XYZ file of C-alpha atoms in Angstrom:
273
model
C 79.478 -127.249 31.066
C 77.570 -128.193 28.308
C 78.148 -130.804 25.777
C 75.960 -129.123 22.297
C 77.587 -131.540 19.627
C 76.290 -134.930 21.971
C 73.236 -133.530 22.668
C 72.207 -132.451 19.125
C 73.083 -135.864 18.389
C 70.890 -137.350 21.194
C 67.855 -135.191 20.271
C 68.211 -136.002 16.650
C 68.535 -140.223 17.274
C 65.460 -140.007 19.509
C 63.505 -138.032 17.316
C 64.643 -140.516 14.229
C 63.324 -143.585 16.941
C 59.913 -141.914 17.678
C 56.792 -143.029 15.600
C 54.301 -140.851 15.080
C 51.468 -142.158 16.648
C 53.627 -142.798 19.499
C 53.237 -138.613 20.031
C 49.900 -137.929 18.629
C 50.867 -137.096 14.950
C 48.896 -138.261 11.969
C 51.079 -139.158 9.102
C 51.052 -138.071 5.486
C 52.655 -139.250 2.509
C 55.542 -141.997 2.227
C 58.077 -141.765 5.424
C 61.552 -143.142 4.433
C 62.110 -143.862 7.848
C 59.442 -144.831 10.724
C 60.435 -141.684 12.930
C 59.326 -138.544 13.347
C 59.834 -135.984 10.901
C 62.327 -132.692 11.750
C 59.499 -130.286 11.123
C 57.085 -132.545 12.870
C 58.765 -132.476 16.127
C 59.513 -128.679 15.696
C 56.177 -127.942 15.338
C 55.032 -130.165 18.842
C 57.966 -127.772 20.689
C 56.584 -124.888 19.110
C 59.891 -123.953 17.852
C 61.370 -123.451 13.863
C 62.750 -126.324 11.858
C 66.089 -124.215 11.201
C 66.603 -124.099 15.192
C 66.353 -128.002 15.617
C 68.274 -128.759 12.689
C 70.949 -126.348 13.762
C 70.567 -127.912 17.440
C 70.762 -131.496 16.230
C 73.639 -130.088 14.348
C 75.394 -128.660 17.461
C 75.531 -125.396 16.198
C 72.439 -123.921 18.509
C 72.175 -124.384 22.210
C 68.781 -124.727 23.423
C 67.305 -122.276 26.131
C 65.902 -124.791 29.290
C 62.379 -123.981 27.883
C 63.165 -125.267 24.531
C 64.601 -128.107 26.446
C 61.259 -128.852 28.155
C 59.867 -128.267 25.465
C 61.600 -130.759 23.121
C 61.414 -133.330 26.029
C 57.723 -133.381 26.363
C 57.123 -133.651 22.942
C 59.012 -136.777 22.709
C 57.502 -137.952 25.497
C 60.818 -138.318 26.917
C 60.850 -140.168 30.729
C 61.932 -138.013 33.903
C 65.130 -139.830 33.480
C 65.923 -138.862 29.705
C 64.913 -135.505 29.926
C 67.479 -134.915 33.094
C 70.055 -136.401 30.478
C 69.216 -133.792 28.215
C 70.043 -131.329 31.201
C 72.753 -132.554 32.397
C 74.128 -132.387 28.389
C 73.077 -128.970 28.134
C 74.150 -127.822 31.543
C 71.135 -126.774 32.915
C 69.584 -128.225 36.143
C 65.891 -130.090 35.247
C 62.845 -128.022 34.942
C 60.007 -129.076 37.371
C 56.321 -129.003 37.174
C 56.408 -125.468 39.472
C 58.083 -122.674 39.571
C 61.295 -122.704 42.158
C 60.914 -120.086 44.454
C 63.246 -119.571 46.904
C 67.572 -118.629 46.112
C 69.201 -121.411 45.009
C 72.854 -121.432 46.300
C 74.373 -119.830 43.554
C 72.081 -116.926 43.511
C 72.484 -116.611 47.230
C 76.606 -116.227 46.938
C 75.993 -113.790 44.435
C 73.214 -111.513 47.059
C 76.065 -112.085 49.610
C 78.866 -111.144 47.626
C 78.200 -107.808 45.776
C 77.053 -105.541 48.349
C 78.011 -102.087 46.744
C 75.701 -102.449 43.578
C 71.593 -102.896 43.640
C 71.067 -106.865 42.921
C 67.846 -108.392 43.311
C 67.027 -111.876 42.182
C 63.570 -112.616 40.722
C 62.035 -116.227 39.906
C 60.712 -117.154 36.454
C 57.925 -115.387 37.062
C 59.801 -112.230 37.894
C 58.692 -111.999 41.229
C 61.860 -110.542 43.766
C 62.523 -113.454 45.710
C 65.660 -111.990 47.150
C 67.845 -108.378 47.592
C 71.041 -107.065 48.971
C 71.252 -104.269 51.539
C 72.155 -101.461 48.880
C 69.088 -102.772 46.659
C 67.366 -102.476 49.501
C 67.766 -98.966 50.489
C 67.718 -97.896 46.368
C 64.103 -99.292 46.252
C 62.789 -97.197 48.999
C 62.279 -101.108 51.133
C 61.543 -104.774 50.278
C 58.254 -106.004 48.805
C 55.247 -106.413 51.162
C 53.175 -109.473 52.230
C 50.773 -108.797 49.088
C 50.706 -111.691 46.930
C 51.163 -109.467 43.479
C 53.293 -106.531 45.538
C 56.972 -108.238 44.672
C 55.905 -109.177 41.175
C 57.835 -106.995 38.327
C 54.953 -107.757 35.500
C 52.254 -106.645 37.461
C 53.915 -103.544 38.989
C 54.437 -102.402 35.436
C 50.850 -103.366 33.527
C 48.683 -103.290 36.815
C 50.617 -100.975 39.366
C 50.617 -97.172 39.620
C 53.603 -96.481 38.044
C 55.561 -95.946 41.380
C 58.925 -94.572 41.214
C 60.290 -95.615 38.002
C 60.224 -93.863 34.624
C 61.290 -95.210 31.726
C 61.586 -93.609 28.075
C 58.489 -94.698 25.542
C 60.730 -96.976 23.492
C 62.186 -98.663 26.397
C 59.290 -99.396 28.323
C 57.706 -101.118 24.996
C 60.447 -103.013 24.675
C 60.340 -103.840 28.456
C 56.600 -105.126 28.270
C 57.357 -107.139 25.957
C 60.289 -108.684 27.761
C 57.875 -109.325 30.756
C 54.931 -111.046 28.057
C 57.683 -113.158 26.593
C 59.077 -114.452 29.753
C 55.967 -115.267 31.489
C 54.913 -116.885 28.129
C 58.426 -118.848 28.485
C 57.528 -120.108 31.932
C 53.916 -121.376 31.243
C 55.366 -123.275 28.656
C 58.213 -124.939 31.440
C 55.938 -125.055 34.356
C 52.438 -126.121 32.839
C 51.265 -127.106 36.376
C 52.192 -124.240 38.135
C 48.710 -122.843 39.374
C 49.864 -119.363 40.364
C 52.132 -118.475 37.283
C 48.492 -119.679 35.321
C 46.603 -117.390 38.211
C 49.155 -114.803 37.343
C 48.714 -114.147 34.069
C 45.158 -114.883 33.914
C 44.463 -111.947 36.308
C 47.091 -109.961 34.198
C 44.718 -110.273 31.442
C 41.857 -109.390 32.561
C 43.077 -106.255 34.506
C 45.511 -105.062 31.879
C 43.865 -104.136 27.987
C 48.128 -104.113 26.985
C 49.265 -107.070 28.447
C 46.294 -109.071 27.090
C 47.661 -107.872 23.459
C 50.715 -108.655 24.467
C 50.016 -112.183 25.528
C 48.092 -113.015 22.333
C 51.067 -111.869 19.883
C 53.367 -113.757 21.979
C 56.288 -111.265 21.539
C 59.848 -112.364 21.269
C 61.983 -111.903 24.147
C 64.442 -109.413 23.075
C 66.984 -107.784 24.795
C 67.420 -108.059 28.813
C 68.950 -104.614 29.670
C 66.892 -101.699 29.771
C 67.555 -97.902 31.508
C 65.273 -96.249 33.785
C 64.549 -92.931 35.775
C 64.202 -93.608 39.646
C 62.644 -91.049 42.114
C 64.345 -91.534 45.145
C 62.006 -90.229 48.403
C 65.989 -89.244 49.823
C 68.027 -89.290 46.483
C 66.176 -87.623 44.897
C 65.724 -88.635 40.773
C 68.532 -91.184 39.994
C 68.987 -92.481 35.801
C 69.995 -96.591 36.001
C 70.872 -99.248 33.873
C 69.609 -102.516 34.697
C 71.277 -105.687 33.397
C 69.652 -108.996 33.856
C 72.073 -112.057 33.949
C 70.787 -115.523 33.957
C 70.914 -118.072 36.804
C 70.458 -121.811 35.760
C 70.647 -123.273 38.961
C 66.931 -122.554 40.802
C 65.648 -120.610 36.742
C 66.505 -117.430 38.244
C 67.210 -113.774 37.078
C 69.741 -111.258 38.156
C 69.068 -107.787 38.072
C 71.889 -105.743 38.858
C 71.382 -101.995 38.743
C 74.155 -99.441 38.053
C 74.689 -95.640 37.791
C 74.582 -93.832 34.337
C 77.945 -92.754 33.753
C 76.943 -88.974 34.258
C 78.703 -87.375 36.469
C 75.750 -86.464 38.500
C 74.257 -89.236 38.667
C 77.342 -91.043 39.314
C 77.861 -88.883 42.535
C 74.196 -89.382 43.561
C 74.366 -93.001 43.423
C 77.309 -93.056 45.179
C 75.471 -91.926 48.442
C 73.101 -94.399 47.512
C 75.413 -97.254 48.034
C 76.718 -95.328 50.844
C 72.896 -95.435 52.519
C 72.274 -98.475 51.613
C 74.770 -99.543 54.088
């Protein structure tokens, strides 16, 4: 659970407490107070004025990367910033990107074996699957180190089995831009998220735009068109839910409500078991 009203009020006392050269800002013009300015920390988290004064407020919640964010800027100590966390209710973000199913995630795989779930790290990379998932995505990822990466099937890859309409696969790209731009910013020493999308740019001319607008986020569902090798062509919604613990991603896949497609997928589940 989180606690937004405390920790609006412990961002905006620290901030109030923090000189500027303490954080590498030159001052200008009279300062009623010693601290930092609102817009001068906002601008060191690379985030609006409005948003902190609405988080000091209590009235926005911070994402964990705004979190980080904030926390580095104030050059906050490994012990503050898990404050912040724990006021929040989000576990701490490391240096590195977690990469293996935390326990809730893992309940979650184990639980809901009917529906397609995979679970993908903050890179988007599938770091876990149930059995129907399995079977709907013609088999798991291989030992290639880009192979189970989502970003790099869709800029890079060779289109595979999945279709999606014009407008949704825009919007989808730059979904994928925005959250690898999100996790450089939380895991600045992670060398293979910077590997990542390094190689992205260079072997992808629309992900290299992408990355240099730095594209909001955006919505997390999206549909898509999946050729089946047994199935034949299935239509899907995919809805991506949010897993604090371990900075994970849900993606759970479910049938169109056609009738047909609602049948076909049906079997799916059925083969997938």
């Amino acid at each position: 659970m989180s606690d937004a009203s405390t920790l609006g009020t412990v961002l905006r006392e620290r901030r109030e407490r923090t000189r500027p050269e303490q954080v590498g800002v030159v001052g200008h013009g009279r300062r009623r107070t010693g601290g930092l300015r609102r817009e001068e920390l906002a601008e060191l988290a690379g985030v609006s004025t409005d948003h902190l004064k609405r988080m000091e407020q209590g009235r926005r919640h911070p994402s964990p990367g705004v979190l980080n964010a904030l926390a580095r800027a104030l050059r906050m100590s490994r012990a503050e910033y898990e404050h912040l966390c724990t006021l929040a209710g989000y576990a701490p973000v490391e240096g590195r990107v977690p990469r293996r199913l935390s326990d809730a995630a893992r309940r979650l795989v184990d639980r809901i074996e009917g529906t397609p779930v995979c679970v993908l790290d903050a890179t988007w990379t599938v770091v876990g699957w149930n059995r129907a998932w399995e079977a709907l995505a013609c088999g798991v990822p291989s030992l290639h180190p880009r192979e189970g990466n989502i970003p790099w099937r869709v800029f890079v890859g060779q289109g595979g089995q999945v279709r999606r309409s014009p407008g949704d696969d825009a919007r989808f790209q730059r979904l994928l831009v925005a959250e690898l731009h999100a996790a450089s910013t939380r895991y600045p020493e992670d060398e293979d998220l910077a590997s990542l999308t390094a190689d992205l740019q260079r072997a992808s001319v629309v992900f290299a735009e992408l990355w240099a607008s730095t594209p909001a986020a955006g919505r997390h569902d999206s549909r898509m068109l999946l050729q089946h090798e047994d199935l034949g062509q299935i239509a899907l919604d995919c809805d991506t839910v949010h897993i604090p613990d371990g900075d994970l991603r849900a993606v759970v896949f479910t049938a169109d409500p056609g009738p047909a497609d609602a049948d076909t997928f049906a079997d799916g589940e059925r083969f997938g078991r």
